[in-house]
Coordinates of C-alpha atoms in Angstrom, one line a residue:
Y23 CA -14.3 4.2 5.9
M24 CA -18.1 4.7 6.5
L25 CA -17.8 1.6 9.0
H26 CA -14.8 2.6 10.6
N27 CA -16.1 5.9 11.5
L28 CA -19.4 4.7 13.0
P29 CA -19.3 5.2 16.9
F30 CA -17.4 2.4 18.6
G31 CA -21.1 1.9 20.6
R32 CA -22.5 0.9 17.3
K33 CA -20.1 -2.1 16.4
I34 CA -19.3 -5.6 18.1
G35 CA -15.6 -6.1 17.8
P36 CA -13.4 -9.0 18.4
R37 CA -12.7 -10.0 21.9
A38 CA -8.8 -9.5 21.7
A39 CA -8.2 -6.6 18.9
P40 CA -4.6 -6.1 18.3
H41 CA -2.6 -3.5 19.8
G42 CA 0.8 -3.3 18.2
N43 CA 3.6 -1.9 20.6
G44 CA 5.4 1.3 21.4
R45 CA 8.5 -0.1 19.8
R46 CA 10.3 2.1 16.8
L47 CA 11.5 0.3 14.0
E48 CA 14.9 0.6 12.6
P49 CA 13.9 1.7 8.8
G50 CA 16.0 0.5 6.6
M51 CA 16.7 0.0 2.5
V52 CA 17.3 -2.8 0.3
R53 CA 19.1 -3.0 -3.0
I54 CA 16.9 -4.3 -6.0
P55 CA 19.0 -5.2 -8.6
G56 CA 17.7 -3.9 -12.2
G57 CA 15.5 -6.3 -14.4
K58 CA 12.2 -6.1 -16.7
A59 CA 9.1 -5.4 -14.4
V60 CA 6.5 -7.4 -16.0
L61 CA 2.8 -5.3 -16.0
G62 CA -0.6 -6.5 -16.5
L63 CA -2.5 -9.8 -18.1
P64 CA -1.9 -11.5 -21.1
R65 CA -5.4 -11.5 -22.8
G66 CA -7.6 -14.7 -22.8
E67 CA -5.6 -16.3 -19.6
A68 CA -8.0 -15.6 -16.9
F69 CA -10.3 -12.8 -15.6
G70 CA -8.8 -9.2 -15.4
W71 CA -9.9 -5.4 -15.5
D72 CA -9.8 -3.5 -18.2
N73 CA -6.8 -1.9 -17.1
E74 CA -4.7 -4.8 -16.4
Y75 CA -4.5 -5.4 -20.3
Q76 CA -2.1 -5.5 -21.9
R77 CA 0.7 -7.5 -20.6
H78 CA 4.0 -5.6 -21.6
S79 CA 7.7 -5.3 -19.5
I80 CA 9.4 -2.0 -18.4
D81 CA 12.9 -1.8 -17.9
V82 CA 13.7 -0.9 -14.5
A83 CA 17.1 0.4 -13.2
P84 CA 18.4 -0.5 -10.0
F85 CA 17.1 1.0 -7.1
A86 CA 16.7 0.9 -3.2
L87 CA 13.8 0.4 -1.8
G88 CA 12.4 0.6 2.2
K89 CA 12.6 -3.0 3.5
Y90 CA 9.4 -2.1 5.3
K91 CA 6.5 0.4 5.1
V92 CA 6.6 3.8 6.9
T93 CA 5.4 3.3 10.4
N94 CA 3.5 5.4 12.3
G95 CA 6.4 6.0 14.2
E96 CA 8.5 7.2 11.4
Y97 CA 5.7 9.5 10.3
L98 CA 5.3 10.8 14.1
A99 CA 8.7 12.9 13.3
F100 CA 7.4 14.4 10.3
V101 CA 4.2 15.7 12.0
E102 CA 6.5 16.9 14.8
A103 CA 8.1 18.8 12.4
G104 CA 4.8 20.5 11.3
A105 CA 3.1 18.2 8.9
A106 CA -0.5 17.7 9.1
A107 CA -1.5 14.4 10.9
P108 CA -3.1 11.2 9.0
P109 CA -6.9 10.8 9.2
F110 CA -7.1 7.9 11.9
W111 CA -4.9 9.6 14.1
V112 CA -6.5 11.6 17.3
S113 CA -4.5 13.7 19.7
R114 CA -5.5 14.2 23.4
S115 CA -4.0 16.0 26.2
G116 CA -0.6 16.2 23.8
R117 CA -0.8 12.1 23.2
W118 CA -1.6 10.3 19.8
F119 CA -4.0 7.7 19.7
Y120 CA -4.8 5.8 16.7
R121 CA -8.9 5.4 15.9
G122 CA -9.1 1.7 15.1
M123 CA -12.2 -0.1 13.8
F124 CA -13.7 -1.0 17.3
E125 CA -11.7 1.3 19.5
E126 CA -9.2 4.3 20.4
I127 CA -5.7 3.0 21.4
P128 CA -2.1 4.6 21.7
L129 CA -0.7 5.1 18.6
P130 CA 1.0 1.7 17.5
L131 CA 4.6 2.9 16.3
D132 CA 5.1 -0.2 14.7
W133 CA 1.9 -0.1 12.4
P134 CA 2.0 1.2 9.1
V135 CA 1.1 5.0 8.5
Y136 CA -2.5 5.0 6.3
V137 CA -1.9 8.8 4.5
S138 CA -3.0 10.1 1.1
Q139 CA -0.7 10.2 -1.7
D140 CA 0.1 13.5 -1.4
Q141 CA 1.1 13.0 2.3
A142 CA 3.2 10.2 1.1
A143 CA 5.2 12.1 -1.5
A144 CA 5.6 14.9 1.2
Y145 CA 7.0 12.5 3.8
A146 CA 9.2 11.0 1.1
A147 CA 10.7 14.6 0.0
W148 CA 11.0 15.4 3.6
A149 CA 13.2 12.1 4.2
G150 CA 15.4 12.7 0.9
K151 CA 13.8 10.2 -1.1
R152 CA 11.1 9.5 -3.3
L153 CA 7.6 7.0 -4.2
P154 CA 8.5 3.8 -5.7
T155 CA 7.0 3.6 -9.4
E156 CA 4.3 1.0 -10.5
A157 CA 7.0 -0.8 -12.0
E158 CA 9.8 -0.6 -9.5
Y159 CA 7.1 -2.0 -7.1
Q160 CA 6.4 -4.7 -9.5
L161 CA 9.9 -5.8 -9.7
A162 CA 10.7 -5.9 -6.3
A163 CA 7.3 -7.4 -5.2
F164 CA 7.0 -10.2 -8.1
G165 CA 10.5 -10.6 -9.7
S166 CA 10.8 -10.7 -13.8
G167 CA 9.0 -12.9 -16.0
D168 CA 6.6 -15.6 -14.4
E169 CA 8.8 -15.5 -11.1
T170 CA 7.4 -15.0 -8.0
A171 CA 9.4 -13.2 -5.3
L172 CA 6.5 -13.5 -2.8
S173 CA 5.0 -16.7 -1.0
L174 CA 1.5 -14.9 0.7
D175 CA -0.4 -16.0 3.7
P176 CA -3.7 -14.3 4.2
A177 CA -3.2 -14.6 8.2
R178 CA 0.1 -13.6 8.2
D179 CA 0.3 -10.8 5.4
N180 CA -2.8 -9.1 6.7
F181 CA -5.4 -9.3 3.4
D182 CA -8.5 -11.5 2.7
F183 CA -10.5 -9.8 5.8
R184 CA -8.1 -11.8 8.3
E185 CA -7.9 -8.4 10.7
W186 CA -10.1 -5.3 11.1
D187 CA -6.8 -3.2 11.8
P188 CA -3.2 -3.0 10.8
V189 CA -0.6 -5.6 12.2
P190 CA 3.2 -4.6 12.9
V191 CA 5.2 -3.8 9.5
N192 CA 7.5 -6.8 10.2
A193 CA 5.2 -9.5 11.1
S194 CA 5.8 -11.1 7.5
R195 CA 8.7 -12.8 6.2
E196 CA 11.2 -11.0 3.8
N197 CA 10.9 -12.1 0.1
K198 CA 14.0 -13.3 -1.8
F199 CA 15.2 -9.3 -2.1
G200 CA 14.7 -9.2 1.8
V201 CA 11.9 -6.6 1.4
V202 CA 8.8 -7.4 4.0
Q203 CA 5.1 -7.4 3.4
L204 CA 4.6 -6.2 -0.1
V205 CA 1.5 -7.6 -0.1
G206 CA -1.3 -7.1 2.6
N207 CA -1.6 -4.9 5.9
G208 CA -2.0 -1.6 3.3
W209 CA -2.4 -0.7 -0.4
E210 CA 0.8 1.1 -1.4
W211 CA 1.1 4.5 -3.1
T212 CA 3.3 4.7 -6.2
S213 CA 4.4 7.6 -7.9
T214 CA 2.7 6.5 -11.2
V215 CA -0.3 8.1 -12.6
F216 CA -2.7 5.9 -13.4
Q217 CA -3.2 5.3 -17.3
P218 CA -3.9 3.1 -19.5
F219 CA -1.5 0.2 -20.5
P220 CA -0.6 -0.2 -24.4
G221 CA -3.5 -1.8 -26.2
F222 CA -6.0 -0.7 -23.5
E223 CA -9.8 -1.6 -24.5
P224 CA -12.8 -0.4 -22.5
F225 CA -14.9 -3.4 -20.9
S226 CA -18.5 -3.0 -23.2
F227 CA -20.4 -4.1 -20.0
Y228 CA -18.5 -1.3 -18.1
P229 CA -17.0 1.0 -20.1
G230 CA -16.0 3.8 -17.2
Y231 CA -14.8 1.3 -14.8
S232 CA -11.2 3.1 -15.7
A233 CA -11.3 5.0 -18.5
N234 CA -13.4 7.5 -16.1
F235 CA -10.4 7.6 -13.8
F236 CA -7.3 8.4 -16.8
D237 CA -7.4 12.0 -15.6
G238 CA -4.3 13.0 -14.7
Q239 CA -5.5 13.0 -11.0
H240 CA -5.5 9.2 -9.7
Y241 CA -2.5 7.6 -8.5
V242 CA -1.7 3.6 -9.0
M243 CA -1.9 1.8 -5.6
K244 CA -0.4 -1.9 -5.6
G245 CA -0.4 -4.8 -3.1
A246 CA -3.5 -5.5 -0.6
S247 CA -5.3 -4.2 2.3
Q248 CA -6.8 -6.2 5.1
R249 CA -10.1 -5.8 3.3
T250 CA -9.0 -7.0 0.0
A251 CA -10.5 -10.3 -1.0
A252 CA -7.9 -12.7 -1.9
K253 CA -9.2 -13.5 -5.5
L254 CA -7.8 -9.5 -6.1
V255 CA -4.6 -10.1 -5.0
R256 CA -2.7 -10.9 -8.0
P257 CA 0.0 -9.4 -9.9
S258 CA -1.5 -7.5 -12.4
F259 CA -4.3 -6.1 -10.1
R260 CA -4.3 -2.4 -10.2
N261 CA -6.0 -0.2 -7.6
W262 CA -6.2 4.0 -7.8
F263 CA -7.4 7.4 -6.0
R264 CA -6.9 10.7 -6.1
G265 CA -3.6 11.9 -4.6
S266 CA -5.7 13.9 -2.0
Y267 CA -8.2 11.2 -1.1
P268 CA -6.8 10.6 2.9
Y269 CA -9.3 8.1 4.0
A270 CA -7.9 4.4 2.1
Y271 CA -6.3 1.7 4.0
A272 CA -2.8 2.8 2.0
T273 CA 0.6 3.1 3.2
F274 CA 3.7 3.6 1.4
R275 CA 7.7 3.1 1.5
V276 CA 10.3 5.3 0.1
A277 CA 12.8 4.6 -2.4
E278 CA 15.9 6.2 -4.2
N279 CA 18.1 5.9 -7.1

């Protein structure tokens, strides 16, 4: 965030920064069959942070999930209806612009919108929908058991520092359910409060890494942003922020029963 908000003149960007385009995408919902969402890691297999243990399953009923992340174009209608603008948007002479890492550009309508969890939940309610739970996200992204529903590519899916700014929400391939870009191009907010999994034990070398945030005010984010290292892009990884925090590279998609 601090680097993002440095004056443009103090940063040297790539020669050809992505601009997206002005096209609005048609939002759509994809039906996800019910099943068991597998969350967390089994102890002893590989490194994970303390909040990733212990592995367990949650039964998830069938639900529908947005095919794409919510775009700037979709969120613009919410702003025009009276909602506050996202933090990276700038209004000039009646037009909206996006403050990117290296320049200000006309608002790319097909990029994901970056907002707080409070803003995401408010948009979902305004649209007659809701945010997905952590377990719903997990099932849609990774399937049940050890099955993987994703085939990831840092360059295409926009993580591991491949781009400075977002890319269009339809830049990735559909997964086996027909959902696009569940990992990369922005963390995805869920409606799940950040809490310990059953069997949680704080790490002795960093006891406050997770436990200090089990306060009922932080929400789980899943996936990855363009600033997420590849080694953190694993099904069990959990990120979190306060619901009111607006400056993460965090987006969302809507769900419904």
